[in-house]
């Protein structure tokens, strides 16, 4: 993304035995791919404990629309709950070049009292665990919110 087009919809999951996997959705219709990914995420699989779908889309804000990675994460057990976040970014084709803004929480379900601090820590632990993602994040972070 930092030097090319958009991200292919990606669904990552963790199984009850600790195994991890992912599925990419690739066709000529990105919106259809995102829809298929969303259906699979919501349905889950019997052995999945957690899963997250990442889709490249537009985030509509009061200041206008902006490119963003939309992340929908689901915990299937012991109790089902989910969060939706956005990571707004400036595309590599912009005059200022590629940049990543602070993430935004969009929605939570299944939480009595969401602890956004804990959720943010979990998000950044995930970023830090992915060598390529953390390198891009650190090199292109725009330390401001949109």
JSON list of C-alpha atoms in Angstrom, two decimals:
[
{"chain": "A", "resi": 1, "resn": "UNK", "atom": "CA", "xyz": [0.00, 0.00, 0.00]},
{"chain": "A", "resi": 2, "resn": "UNK", "atom": "CA", "xyz": [2.78, 2.42, 0.79]},
{"chain": "A", "resi": 3, "resn": "UNK", "atom": "CA", "xyz": [4.08, 2.11, -2.77]},
{"chain": "A", "resi": 4, "resn": "UNK", "atom": "CA", "xyz": [1.25, 0.51, -4.74]},
{"chain": "A", "resi": 5, "resn": "UNK", "atom": "CA", "xyz": [-2.51, 0.20, -5.02]},
{"chain": "A", "resi": 6, "resn": "UNK", "atom": "CA", "xyz": [-5.03, -0.84, -2.42]},
{"chain": "A", "resi": 7, "resn": "UNK", "atom": "CA", "xyz": [-5.01, -3.83, -0.11]},
{"chain": "A", "resi": 8, "resn": "UNK", "atom": "CA", "xyz": [-6.74, -7.05, -1.12]},
{"chain": "A", "resi": 9, "resn": "UNK", "atom": "CA", "xyz": [-9.42, -7.93, 1.48]},
{"chain": "A", "resi": 10, "resn": "UNK", "atom": "CA", "xyz": [-7.77, -10.18, 4.04]},
{"chain": "A", "resi": 11, "resn": "UNK", "atom": "CA", "xyz": [-9.35, -12.36, 6.74]},
{"chain": "A", "resi": 12, "resn": "UNK", "atom": "CA", "xyz": [-7.02, -13.64, 9.47]},
{"chain": "A", "resi": 13, "resn": "UNK", "atom": "CA", "xyz": [-8.07, -16.06, 12.18]},
{"chain": "A", "resi": 14, "resn": "UNK", "atom": "CA", "xyz": [-6.88, -17.96, 15.23]},
{"chain": "A", "resi": 15, "resn": "UNK", "atom": "CA", "xyz": [-8.18, -21.44, 15.95]},
{"chain": "A", "resi": 16, "resn": "UNK", "atom": "CA", "xyz": [-8.87, -23.00, 19.36]},
{"chain": "A", "resi": 17, "resn": "UNK", "atom": "CA", "xyz": [-5.66, -25.08, 19.11]},
{"chain": "A", "resi": 18, "resn": "UNK", "atom": "CA", "xyz": [-3.60, -21.91, 18.50]},
{"chain": "A", "resi": 19, "resn": "UNK", "atom": "CA", "xyz": [-3.12, -22.43, 14.77]},
{"chain": "A", "resi": 20, "resn": "UNK", "atom": "CA", "xyz": [-3.38, -19.28, 12.68]},
{"chain": "A", "resi": 21, "resn": "UNK", "atom": "CA", "xyz": [-4.36, -18.78, 9.09]},
{"chain": "A", "resi": 22, "resn": "UNK", "atom": "CA", "xyz": [-5.68, -16.28, 6.61]},
{"chain": "A", "resi": 23, "resn": "UNK", "atom": "CA", "xyz": [-7.72, -16.01, 3.44]},
{"chain": "A", "resi": 24, "resn": "UNK", "atom": "CA", "xyz": [-7.39, -13.38, 0.72]},
{"chain": "A", "resi": 25, "resn": "UNK", "atom": "CA", "xyz": [-10.32, -12.46, -1.48]},
{"chain": "A", "resi": 26, "resn": "UNK", "atom": "CA", "xyz": [-9.20, -11.68, -5.00]},
{"chain": "A", "resi": 27, "resn": "UNK", "atom": "CA", "xyz": [-11.41, -11.06, -8.01]},
{"chain": "A", "resi": 28, "resn": "UNK", "atom": "CA", "xyz": [-12.17, -8.23, -10.39]},
{"chain": "A", "resi": 29, "resn": "UNK", "atom": "CA", "xyz": [-14.74, -6.81, -7.96]},
{"chain": "A", "resi": 30, "resn": "UNK", "atom": "CA", "xyz": [-13.23, -5.45, -4.73]},
{"chain": "A", "resi": 31, "resn": "UNK", "atom": "CA", "xyz": [-16.65, -4.62, -3.27]},
{"chain": "A", "resi": 32, "resn": "UNK", "atom": "CA", "xyz": [-17.80, -8.20, -3.84]},
{"chain": "A", "resi": 33, "resn": "UNK", "atom": "CA", "xyz": [-14.57, -9.50, -2.29]},
{"chain": "A", "resi": 34, "resn": "UNK", "atom": "CA", "xyz": [-15.14, -7.33, 0.80]},
{"chain": "A", "resi": 35, "resn": "UNK", "atom": "CA", "xyz": [-18.72, -8.64, 1.04]},
{"chain": "A", "resi": 36, "resn": "UNK", "atom": "CA", "xyz": [-17.61, -12.27, 0.84]},
{"chain": "A", "resi": 37, "resn": "UNK", "atom": "CA", "xyz": [-14.99, -11.59, 3.51]},
{"chain": "A", "resi": 38, "resn": "UNK", "atom": "CA", "xyz": [-17.59, -9.95, 5.76]},
{"chain": "A", "resi": 39, "resn": "UNK", "atom": "CA", "xyz": [-19.95, -12.92, 5.38]},
{"chain": "A", "resi": 40, "resn": "UNK", "atom": "CA", "xyz": [-17.17, -15.36, 6.30]},
{"chain": "A", "resi": 41, "resn": "UNK", "atom": "CA", "xyz": [-16.12, -13.24, 9.28]},
{"chain": "A", "resi": 42, "resn": "UNK", "atom": "CA", "xyz": [-19.65, -13.00, 10.66]},
{"chain": "A", "resi": 43, "resn": "UNK", "atom": "CA", "xyz": [-20.34, -16.71, 10.14]},
{"chain": "A", "resi": 44, "resn": "UNK", "atom": "CA", "xyz": [-16.97, -17.79, 11.52]},
{"chain": "A", "resi": 45, "resn": "UNK", "atom": "CA", "xyz": [-16.02, -21.44, 11.74]},
{"chain": "A", "resi": 46, "resn": "UNK", "atom": "CA", "xyz": [-16.58, -23.80, 14.67]},
{"chain": "A", "resi": 47, "resn": "UNK", "atom": "CA", "xyz": [-12.86, -23.95, 15.51]},
{"chain": "A", "resi": 48, "resn": "UNK", "atom": "CA", "xyz": [-12.21, -20.19, 15.29]},
{"chain": "A", "resi": 49, "resn": "UNK", "atom": "CA", "xyz": [-11.64, -18.26, 18.51]},
{"chain": "A", "resi": 50, "resn": "UNK", "atom": "CA", "xyz": [-10.96, -14.87, 16.92]},
{"chain": "A", "resi": 51, "resn": "UNK", "atom": "CA", "xyz": [-10.82, -13.43, 13.42]},
{"chain": "A", "resi": 52, "resn": "UNK", "atom": "CA", "xyz": [-10.33, -10.06, 11.75]},
{"chain": "A", "resi": 53, "resn": "UNK", "atom": "CA", "xyz": [-11.16, -8.78, 8.29]},
{"chain": "A", "resi": 54, "resn": "UNK", "atom": "CA", "xyz": [-9.17, -5.88, 6.81]},
{"chain": "A", "resi": 55, "resn": "UNK", "atom": "CA", "xyz": [-10.65, -4.03, 3.83]},
{"chain": "A", "resi": 56, "resn": "UNK", "atom": "CA", "xyz": [-9.38, -1.00, 1.93]},
{"chain": "A", "resi": 57, "resn": "UNK", "atom": "CA", "xyz": [-12.25, 1.49, 1.72]},
{"chain": "A", "resi": 58, "resn": "UNK", "atom": "CA", "xyz": [-13.24, 5.09, 2.30]},
{"chain": "A", "resi": 59, "resn": "UNK", "atom": "CA", "xyz": [-14.00, 6.48, 5.74]},
{"chain": "A", "resi": 60, "resn": "UNK", "atom": "CA", "xyz": [-16.62, 9.22, 5.64]},
{"chain": "A", "resi": 61, "resn": "UNK", "atom": "CA", "xyz": [-15.90, 11.97, 8.17]},
{"chain": "A", "resi": 62, "resn": "UNK", "atom": "CA", "xyz": [-17.41, 15.39, 8.78]},
{"chain": "A", "resi": 63, "resn": "UNK", "atom": "CA", "xyz": [-14.38, 16.82, 6.95]},
{"chain": "A", "resi": 64, "resn": "UNK", "atom": "CA", "xyz": [-14.97, 14.59, 3.90]},
{"chain": "A", "resi": 65, "resn": "UNK", "atom": "CA", "xyz": [-13.94, 11.12, 2.84]},
{"chain": "A", "resi": 66, "resn": "UNK", "atom": "CA", "xyz": [-10.50, 9.66, 3.32]},
{"chain": "A", "resi": 67, "resn": "UNK", "atom": "CA", "xyz": [-8.83, 6.39, 2.35]},
{"chain": "A", "resi": 68, "resn": "UNK", "atom": "CA", "xyz": [-8.73, 3.93, 5.24]},
{"chain": "A", "resi": 69, "resn": "UNK", "atom": "CA", "xyz": [-8.19, 0.35, 6.17]},
{"chain": "A", "resi": 70, "resn": "UNK", "atom": "CA", "xyz": [-11.37, -0.81, 7.88]},
{"chain": "A", "resi": 71, "resn": "UNK", "atom": "CA", "xyz": [-10.78, -3.55, 10.44]},
{"chain": "A", "resi": 72, "resn": "UNK", "atom": "CA", "xyz": [-13.64, -5.63, 11.77]},
{"chain": "A", "resi": 73, "resn": "UNK", "atom": "CA", "xyz": [-12.53, -8.04, 14.50]},
{"chain": "A", "resi": 74, "resn": "UNK", "atom": "CA", "xyz": [-14.68, -10.71, 16.14]},
{"chain": "A", "resi": 75, "resn": "UNK", "atom": "CA", "xyz": [-14.09, -12.79, 19.25]},
{"chain": "A", "resi": 76, "resn": "UNK", "atom": "CA", "xyz": [-16.33, -15.84, 18.90]},
{"chain": "A", "resi": 77, "resn": "UNK", "atom": "CA", "xyz": [-15.82, -17.38, 22.33]},
{"chain": "A", "resi": 78, "resn": "UNK", "atom": "CA", "xyz": [-16.37, -17.52, 25.20]},
{"chain": "A", "resi": 79, "resn": "UNK", "atom": "CA", "xyz": [-18.79, -14.66, 24.48]},
{"chain": "A", "resi": 80, "resn": "UNK", "atom": "CA", "xyz": [-19.19, -13.15, 21.06]},
{"chain": "A", "resi": 81, "resn": "UNK", "atom": "CA", "xyz": [-18.10, -9.53, 20.77]},
{"chain": "A", "resi": 82, "resn": "UNK", "atom": "CA", "xyz": [-16.64, -7.37, 18.07]},
{"chain": "A", "resi": 83, "resn": "UNK", "atom": "CA", "xyz": [-14.97, -4.09, 17.26]},
{"chain": "A", "resi": 84, "resn": "UNK", "atom": "CA", "xyz": [-14.66, -2.08, 14.10]},
{"chain": "A", "resi": 85, "resn": "UNK", "atom": "CA", "xyz": [-11.75, 0.29, 13.61]},
{"chain": "A", "resi": 86, "resn": "UNK", "atom": "CA", "xyz": [-10.37, 2.42, 10.82]},
{"chain": "A", "resi": 87, "resn": "UNK", "atom": "CA", "xyz": [-6.78, 3.27, 10.01]},
{"chain": "A", "resi": 88, "resn": "UNK", "atom": "CA", "xyz": [-7.01, 6.36, 7.81]},
{"chain": "A", "resi": 89, "resn": "UNK", "atom": "CA", "xyz": [-4.16, 6.88, 5.39]},
{"chain": "A", "resi": 90, "resn": "UNK", "atom": "CA", "xyz": [-2.90, 9.23, 2.72]},
{"chain": "A", "resi": 91, "resn": "UNK", "atom": "CA", "xyz": [-2.30, 7.30, -0.53]},
{"chain": "A", "resi": 92, "resn": "UNK", "atom": "CA", "xyz": [1.15, 7.11, -2.10]},
{"chain": "A", "resi": 93, "resn": "UNK", "atom": "CA", "xyz": [-0.19, 9.11, -5.06]},
{"chain": "A", "resi": 94, "resn": "UNK", "atom": "CA", "xyz": [-0.83, 12.23, -2.94]},
{"chain": "A", "resi": 95, "resn": "UNK", "atom": "CA", "xyz": [1.51, 15.20, -3.22]},
{"chain": "A", "resi": 96, "resn": "UNK", "atom": "CA", "xyz": [2.81, 14.56, 0.31]},
{"chain": "A", "resi": 97, "resn": "UNK", "atom": "CA", "xyz": [3.25, 10.82, -0.32]},
{"chain": "A", "resi": 98, "resn": "UNK", "atom": "CA", "xyz": [2.01, 7.89, 1.69]},
{"chain": "A", "resi": 99, "resn": "UNK", "atom": "CA", "xyz": [1.14, 8.45, 5.33]},
{"chain": "A", "resi": 100, "resn": "UNK", "atom": "CA", "xyz": [-0.76, 6.65, 8.09]},
{"chain": "A", "resi": 101, "resn": "UNK", "atom": "CA", "xyz": [-2.95, 8.51, 10.62]},
{"chain": "A", "resi": 102, "resn": "UNK", "atom": "CA", "xyz": [-3.93, 7.42, 14.10]},
{"chain": "A", "resi": 103, "resn": "UNK", "atom": "CA", "xyz": [-6.53, 4.63, 14.20]},
{"chain": "A", "resi": 104, "resn": "UNK", "atom": "CA", "xyz": [-10.16, 5.37, 15.03]},
{"chain": "A", "resi": 105, "resn": "UNK", "atom": "CA", "xyz": [-12.64, 3.17, 16.86]},
{"chain": "A", "resi": 106, "resn": "UNK", "atom": "CA", "xyz": [-15.89, 3.07, 14.91]},
{"chain": "A", "resi": 107, "resn": "UNK", "atom": "CA", "xyz": [-18.10, 0.55, 16.69]},
{"chain": "A", "resi": 108, "resn": "UNK", "atom": "CA", "xyz": [-18.16, -2.06, 19.44]},
{"chain": "A", "resi": 109, "resn": "UNK", "atom": "CA", "xyz": [-20.67, -4.85, 20.08]},
{"chain": "A", "resi": 110, "resn": "UNK", "atom": "CA", "xyz": [-20.96, -7.21, 23.04]},
{"chain": "A", "resi": 111, "resn": "UNK", "atom": "CA", "xyz": [-19.00, -5.04, 25.48]},
{"chain": "A", "resi": 112, "resn": "UNK", "atom": "CA", "xyz": [-20.68, -3.76, 28.63]},
{"chain": "A", "resi": 113, "resn": "UNK", "atom": "CA", "xyz": [-18.12, -1.01, 29.10]},
{"chain": "A", "resi": 114, "resn": "UNK", "atom": "CA", "xyz": [-15.54, -0.95, 26.27]},
{"chain": "A", "resi": 115, "resn": "UNK", "atom": "CA", "xyz": [-11.99, -0.23, 27.44]},
{"chain": "A", "resi": 116, "resn": "UNK", "atom": "CA", "xyz": [-10.55, 1.59, 24.43]},
{"chain": "A", "resi": 117, "resn": "UNK", "atom": "CA", "xyz": [-7.13, 1.80, 26.08]},
{"chain": "A", "resi": 118, "resn": "UNK", "atom": "CA", "xyz": [-6.88, -1.98, 26.28]},
{"chain": "A", "resi": 119, "resn": "UNK", "atom": "CA", "xyz": [-8.25, -2.32, 22.74]},
{"chain": "A", "resi": 120, "resn": "UNK", "atom": "CA", "xyz": [-5.69, 0.17, 21.46]},
{"chain": "A", "resi": 121, "resn": "UNK", "atom": "CA", "xyz": [-2.88, -1.72, 23.19]},
{"chain": "A", "resi": 122, "resn": "UNK", "atom": "CA", "xyz": [-4.05, -4.96, 21.57]},
{"chain": "A", "resi": 123, "resn": "UNK", "atom": "CA", "xyz": [-4.17, -3.24, 18.17]},
{"chain": "A", "resi": 124, "resn": "UNK", "atom": "CA", "xyz": [-0.62, -1.91, 18.47]},
{"chain": "A", "resi": 125, "resn": "UNK", "atom": "CA", "xyz": [0.64, -5.27, 19.77]},
{"chain": "A", "resi": 126, "resn": "UNK", "atom": "CA", "xyz": [-0.71, -6.74, 16.55]},
{"chain": "A", "resi": 127, "resn": "UNK", "atom": "CA", "xyz": [1.00, -4.06, 14.47]},
{"chain": "A", "resi": 128, "resn": "UNK", "atom": "CA", "xyz": [4.27, -4.65, 16.33]},
{"chain": "A", "resi": 129, "resn": "UNK", "atom": "CA", "xyz": [4.02, -8.41, 15.76]},
{"chain": "A", "resi": 130, "resn": "UNK", "atom": "CA", "xyz": [3.93, -7.97, 11.97]},
{"chain": "A", "resi": 131, "resn": "UNK", "atom": "CA", "xyz": [7.44, -7.06, 10.74]},
{"chain": "A", "resi": 132, "resn": "UNK", "atom": "CA", "xyz": [6.32, -5.50, 7.47]},
{"chain": "A", "resi": 133, "resn": "UNK", "atom": "CA", "xyz": [3.40, -3.61, 8.99]},
{"chain": "A", "resi": 134, "resn": "UNK", "atom": "CA", "xyz": [5.41, -2.14, 11.86]},
{"chain": "A", "resi": 135, "resn": "UNK", "atom": "CA", "xyz": [8.15, -0.97, 9.47]},
{"chain": "A", "resi": 136, "resn": "UNK", "atom": "CA", "xyz": [5.60, 0.82, 7.26]},
{"chain": "A", "resi": 137, "resn": "UNK", "atom": "CA", "xyz": [3.77, 2.20, 10.30]},
{"chain": "A", "resi": 138, "resn": "UNK", "atom": "CA", "xyz": [6.93, 3.60, 11.87]},
{"chain": "A", "resi": 139, "resn": "UNK", "atom": "CA", "xyz": [8.25, 5.04, 8.61]},
{"chain": "A", "resi": 140, "resn": "UNK", "atom": "CA", "xyz": [4.99, 6.72, 7.57]},
{"chain": "A", "resi": 141, "resn": "UNK", "atom": "CA", "xyz": [3.11, 7.63, 10.76]},
{"chain": "A", "resi": 142, "resn": "UNK", "atom": "CA", "xyz": [1.48, 11.05, 10.69]},
{"chain": "A", "resi": 143, "resn": "UNK", "atom": "CA", "xyz": [1.02, 11.67, 14.39]},
{"chain": "A", "resi": 144, "resn": "UNK", "atom": "CA", "xyz": [-2.36, 13.31, 14.14]},
{"chain": "A", "resi": 145, "resn": "UNK", "atom": "CA", "xyz": [-5.97, 12.31, 14.01]},
{"chain": "A", "resi": 146, "resn": "UNK", "atom": "CA", "xyz": [-8.25, 13.03, 11.08]}
]
